[in-house]
mmCIF file of C-alpha atoms and ligand atoms in Angstrom:
data_model
loop_
_atom_site.group_PDB
_atom_site.id
_atom_site.type_symbol
_atom_site.label_atom_id
_atom_site.label_comp_id
_atom_site.label_asym_id
_atom_site.label_seq_id
_atom_site.Cartn_x
_atom_site.Cartn_y
_atom_site.Cartn_z
ATOM 1 C CA UNK A 1 91.152 121.607 71.888
ATOM 2 C CA UNK A 2 92.372 122.529 68.501
ATOM 3 C CA UNK A 3 92.027 119.567 65.991
ATOM 4 C CA UNK A 4 95.665 119.498 65.233
ATOM 5 C CA UNK A 5 96.328 118.697 69.047
ATOM 6 C CA UNK A 6 93.883 115.946 68.938
ATOM 7 C CA UNK A 7 95.263 114.432 65.620
ATOM 8 C CA UNK A 8 98.933 114.371 67.663
ATOM 9 C CA UNK A 9 97.346 112.748 70.510
ATOM 10 C CA UNK A 10 95.512 109.893 68.071
ATOM 11 C CA UNK A 11 99.068 109.394 66.350
ATOM 12 C CA UNK A 12 100.998 109.159 69.796
ATOM 13 C CA UNK A 13 98.441 106.815 71.247
ATOM 14 C CA UNK A 14 98.828 104.722 68.148
ATOM 15 C CA UNK A 15 102.344 104.392 68.934
ATOM 16 C CA UNK A 16 102.114 103.398 72.281
ATOM 17 C CA UNK A 17 99.881 100.169 71.666
ATOM 18 C CA UNK A 18 99.643 97.056 69.653
ATOM 19 C CA UNK A 19 96.969 96.942 66.758
ATOM 20 C CA UNK A 20 94.651 94.893 68.973
ATOM 21 C CA UNK A 21 94.577 97.399 71.641
ATOM 22 C CA UNK A 22 94.145 100.308 69.309
ATOM 23 C CA UNK A 23 91.193 98.834 67.727
ATOM 24 C CA UNK A 24 89.840 98.642 71.387
ATOM 25 C CA UNK A 25 90.669 102.131 72.011
ATOM 26 C CA UNK A 26 89.122 103.438 68.793
ATOM 27 C CA UNK A 27 85.987 101.384 69.590
ATOM 28 C CA UNK A 28 86.045 102.907 73.441
ATOM 29 C CA UNK A 29 86.119 106.328 71.894
ATOM 30 C CA UNK A 30 83.392 105.968 69.372
ATOM 31 C CA UNK A 31 81.018 104.289 71.731
ATOM 32 C CA UNK A 32 82.000 106.963 74.381
ATOM 33 C CA UNK A 33 80.916 109.549 71.759
ATOM 34 C CA UNK A 34 77.675 108.088 70.909
ATOM 35 C CA UNK A 35 76.722 107.598 74.741
ATOM 36 C CA UNK A 36 77.656 111.183 75.287
ATOM 37 C CA UNK A 37 75.440 112.235 72.696
ATOM 38 C CA UNK A 38 72.698 110.093 73.740
ATOM 39 C CA UNK A 39 73.053 111.717 77.304
ATOM 40 C CA UNK A 40 73.941 115.255 76.567
ATOM 41 C CA UNK A 41 77.461 115.222 77.664
ATOM 42 C CA UNK A 42 80.314 116.815 75.940
ATOM 43 C CA UNK A 43 81.121 114.773 72.917
ATOM 44 C CA UNK A 44 84.970 116.014 72.563
ATOM 45 C CA UNK A 45 85.704 115.132 76.248
ATOM 46 C CA UNK A 46 84.246 111.584 75.767
ATOM 47 C CA UNK A 47 86.270 111.273 72.711
ATOM 48 C CA UNK A 48 89.552 112.495 74.363
ATOM 49 C CA UNK A 49 88.836 110.113 77.341
ATOM 50 C CA UNK A 50 88.097 107.365 75.195
ATOM 51 C CA UNK A 51 91.353 107.772 73.251
ATOM 52 C CA UNK A 52 93.555 108.095 76.056
ATOM 53 C CA UNK A 53 92.133 105.670 78.703
ATOM 54 C CA UNK A 54 94.350 102.539 77.896
ATOM 55 C CA UNK A 55 97.431 104.664 76.365
ATOM 56 C CA UNK A 56 99.642 103.281 79.475
ATOM 57 C CA UNK A 57 98.354 99.814 79.085
ATOM 58 C CA UNK A 58 101.467 98.312 77.558
ATOM 59 C CA UNK A 59 104.194 100.443 79.367
ATOM 60 C CA UNK A 60 106.300 98.606 82.037
ATOM 61 C CA UNK A 61 105.479 98.640 85.575
ATOM 62 C CA UNK A 62 108.526 100.944 86.404
ATOM 63 C CA UNK A 63 107.528 103.227 83.600
ATOM 64 C CA UNK A 64 103.831 103.225 84.817
ATOM 65 C CA UNK A 65 105.174 104.020 88.552
ATOM 66 C CA UNK A 66 107.300 106.810 87.325
ATOM 67 C CA UNK A 67 104.473 108.532 85.501
ATOM 68 C CA UNK A 68 102.074 108.136 88.424
ATOM 69 C CA UNK A 69 104.755 109.231 91.074
ATOM 70 C CA UNK A 70 105.299 112.259 88.733
ATOM 71 C CA UNK A 71 101.612 113.311 88.516
ATOM 72 C CA UNK A 72 101.545 112.915 92.263
ATOM 73 C CA UNK A 73 98.782 110.569 92.240
ATOM 74 C CA UNK A 74 97.858 108.265 94.979
ATOM 75 C CA UNK A 75 96.948 104.677 94.764
ATOM 76 C CA UNK A 76 95.423 102.667 97.706
ATOM 77 C CA UNK A 77 97.478 99.766 99.224
ATOM 78 C CA UNK A 78 95.325 97.133 97.429
ATOM 79 C CA UNK A 79 95.912 98.781 93.975
ATOM 80 C CA UNK A 80 99.730 98.985 94.896
ATOM 81 C CA UNK A 81 99.889 95.113 94.860
ATOM 82 C CA UNK A 82 97.829 94.687 91.919
ATOM 83 C CA UNK A 83 99.650 96.138 88.883
ATOM 84 C CA UNK A 84 96.954 95.270 86.457
ATOM 85 C CA UNK A 85 94.974 98.301 87.900
ATOM 86 C CA UNK A 86 98.028 100.858 87.627
ATOM 87 C CA UNK A 87 97.359 101.785 83.939
ATOM 88 C CA UNK A 88 94.358 103.993 84.648
ATOM 89 C CA UNK A 89 96.390 106.132 86.820
ATOM 90 C CA UNK A 90 99.349 106.154 84.563
ATOM 91 C CA UNK A 91 97.344 107.157 81.668
ATOM 92 C CA UNK A 92 95.814 109.847 83.455
ATOM 93 C CA UNK A 93 99.075 111.112 84.519
ATOM 94 C CA UNK A 94 100.449 111.032 80.805
ATOM 95 C CA UNK A 95 97.318 112.830 79.724
ATOM 96 C CA UNK A 96 98.065 115.347 82.332
ATOM 97 C CA UNK A 97 101.908 115.748 82.245
ATOM 98 C CA UNK A 98 102.620 114.826 78.325
ATOM 99 C CA UNK A 99 99.504 116.607 76.816
ATOM 100 C CA UNK A 100 98.608 119.133 79.334
ATOM 101 C CA UNK A 101 95.222 118.007 79.957
ATOM 102 C CA UNK A 102 93.996 119.477 83.159
ATOM 103 C CA UNK A 103 90.316 118.984 82.812
ATOM 104 C CA UNK A 104 89.446 117.241 85.929
ATOM 105 C CA UNK A 105 86.392 115.062 84.449
ATOM 106 C CA UNK A 106 88.584 113.768 81.722
ATOM 107 C CA UNK A 107 91.407 112.813 83.868
ATOM 108 C CA UNK A 108 88.840 111.047 86.330
ATOM 109 C CA UNK A 109 87.246 109.281 83.468
ATOM 110 C CA UNK A 110 90.426 107.752 82.473
ATOM 111 C CA UNK A 111 91.624 106.944 86.250
ATOM 112 C CA UNK A 112 87.897 105.356 86.985
ATOM 113 C CA UNK A 113 87.604 103.506 83.644
ATOM 114 C CA UNK A 114 88.407 99.913 85.294
ATOM 115 C CA UNK A 115 87.208 99.741 88.785
ATOM 116 C CA UNK A 116 84.630 102.865 88.506
ATOM 117 C CA UNK A 117 83.971 104.865 91.729
ATOM 118 C CA UNK A 118 81.044 105.579 93.768
ATOM 119 C CA UNK A 119 81.312 109.208 92.875
ATOM 120 C CA UNK A 120 81.890 108.933 88.976
ATOM 121 C CA UNK A 121 80.494 111.884 87.263
ATOM 122 C CA UNK A 122 78.373 111.019 84.100
ATOM 123 C CA UNK A 123 81.490 111.434 81.766
ATOM 124 C CA UNK A 124 83.310 108.972 83.677
ATOM 125 C CA UNK A 125 80.383 106.655 83.756
ATOM 126 C CA UNK A 126 80.291 106.800 80.028
ATOM 127 C CA UNK A 127 83.868 105.899 79.674
ATOM 128 C CA UNK A 128 83.304 103.064 82.144
ATOM 129 C CA UNK A 129 80.616 101.633 80.370
ATOM 130 C CA UNK A 130 82.091 102.230 76.662
ATOM 131 C CA UNK A 131 85.284 100.176 77.847
ATOM 132 C CA UNK A 132 82.889 97.405 78.346
ATOM 133 C CA UNK A 133 80.539 97.471 75.142
ATOM 134 C CA UNK A 134 82.712 98.656 72.479
ATOM 135 C CA UNK A 135 82.152 96.854 69.077
ATOM 136 C CA UNK A 136 84.757 94.633 69.673
ATOM 137 C CA UNK A 137 83.928 93.014 72.756
ATOM 138 C CA UNK A 138 82.268 90.029 72.234
ATOM 139 C CA UNK A 139 81.486 88.224 75.629
ATOM 140 C CA UNK A 140 78.364 86.409 76.367
ATOM 141 C CA UNK A 141 75.722 88.992 77.169
ATOM 142 C CA UNK A 142 77.244 91.869 75.699
ATOM 143 C CA UNK A 143 74.401 92.843 73.730
ATOM 144 C CA UNK A 144 72.256 92.715 76.593
ATOM 145 C CA UNK A 145 74.621 95.600 78.199
ATOM 146 C CA UNK A 146 74.630 97.452 75.197
ATOM 147 C CA UNK A 147 70.812 97.673 75.267
ATOM 148 C CA UNK A 148 70.812 98.500 78.834
ATOM 149 C CA UNK A 149 73.467 101.085 78.324
ATOM 150 C CA UNK A 150 71.066 102.728 75.899
ATOM 151 C CA UNK A 151 68.129 102.792 78.331
ATOM 152 C CA UNK A 152 70.197 104.053 81.508
ATOM 153 C CA UNK A 153 73.594 105.191 81.613
ATOM 154 C CA UNK A 154 73.674 104.057 85.780
ATOM 155 C CA UNK A 155 72.244 100.727 84.712
ATOM 156 C CA UNK A 156 74.815 100.225 82.239
ATOM 157 C CA UNK A 157 77.284 100.960 85.016
ATOM 158 C CA UNK A 158 75.675 98.323 87.407
ATOM 159 C CA UNK A 159 75.616 95.790 84.586
ATOM 160 C CA UNK A 160 79.501 96.189 83.846
ATOM 161 C CA UNK A 161 79.969 96.077 87.811
ATOM 162 C CA UNK A 162 78.031 93.030 88.094
ATOM 163 C CA UNK A 163 79.296 91.120 85.312
ATOM 164 C CA UNK A 164 82.930 91.794 86.226
ATOM 165 C CA UNK A 165 82.623 90.998 90.009
ATOM 166 C CA UNK A 166 80.890 87.721 89.046
ATOM 167 C CA UNK A 167 83.654 86.969 86.763
ATOM 168 C CA UNK A 168 86.416 87.423 89.160
ATOM 169 C CA UNK A 169 84.328 85.708 91.873
ATOM 170 C CA UNK A 170 83.999 82.751 89.689
ATOM 171 C CA UNK A 171 87.448 82.529 88.903
ATOM 172 C CA UNK A 172 88.370 83.262 92.403
ATOM 173 C CA UNK A 173 90.282 86.319 91.837
ATOM 174 C CA UNK A 174 90.687 89.277 93.998
ATOM 175 C CA UNK A 175 88.041 91.903 93.801
ATOM 176 C CA UNK A 176 89.094 95.438 94.523
ATOM 177 C CA UNK A 177 86.946 97.075 97.158
ATOM 178 C CA UNK A 178 86.168 100.070 95.133
ATOM 179 C CA UNK A 179 84.372 98.053 92.284
ATOM 180 C CA UNK A 180 82.188 96.767 95.058
ATOM 181 C CA UNK A 181 81.941 100.095 96.220
ATOM 182 C CA UNK A 182 80.773 101.282 92.800
ATOM 183 C CA UNK A 183 78.142 98.452 92.670
ATOM 184 C CA UNK A 184 76.740 99.359 96.292
ATOM 185 C CA UNK A 185 76.285 103.109 95.192
ATOM 186 C CA UNK A 186 74.744 102.856 91.786
ATOM 187 C CA UNK A 187 72.422 100.315 93.200
ATOM 188 C CA UNK A 188 71.058 103.172 95.283
ATOM 189 C CA UNK A 189 71.062 105.748 92.631
ATOM 190 C CA UNK A 190 69.795 103.936 89.267
HETATM 191 FE FE1 FE2 B 201 92.039 99.670 80.719
HETATM 192 FE FE1 FE2 B 202 90.112 99.417 77.831
#
């Protein structure tokens, strides 16, 4: 991608979200690049996916729905009832339709950043983990997850999945089956 287009995307993302979220997005991009370097993955793709992963997060439900429909993306019936899970799909739709990003691995990394997927490729794993451990995250145990992600990307995926599942379970909140599938699959692979 030409540097000019990347600058345009950065400027646009900054206009889509609150300063609080922008800080998170910058942190995810920075962390994704660091992990990509560590694991020999394309840094530019990691940076771009990091910048775009939450671009739709502050759009209304109606706007998100419109983008998802326009891109022809499908959500499963469980996701359809959970609007908090729409922004990854809407973000990928914006990346595709507004910015003409056709690289499947970048779009998948954006789409899978919240629930993961049992079939995530390494770039998607990087963004999934970076979303959880970027510098402005401050939950109990975050440093342990950062250390784990430095040792093994797949173990980093497992750490995010298990902590998120435990959190949702303890709060008696719904757990999307794909998050559990991510956990099950990476348990076999790591
Ligand atoms: Fe997100
Ligand atoms: Fe995020």
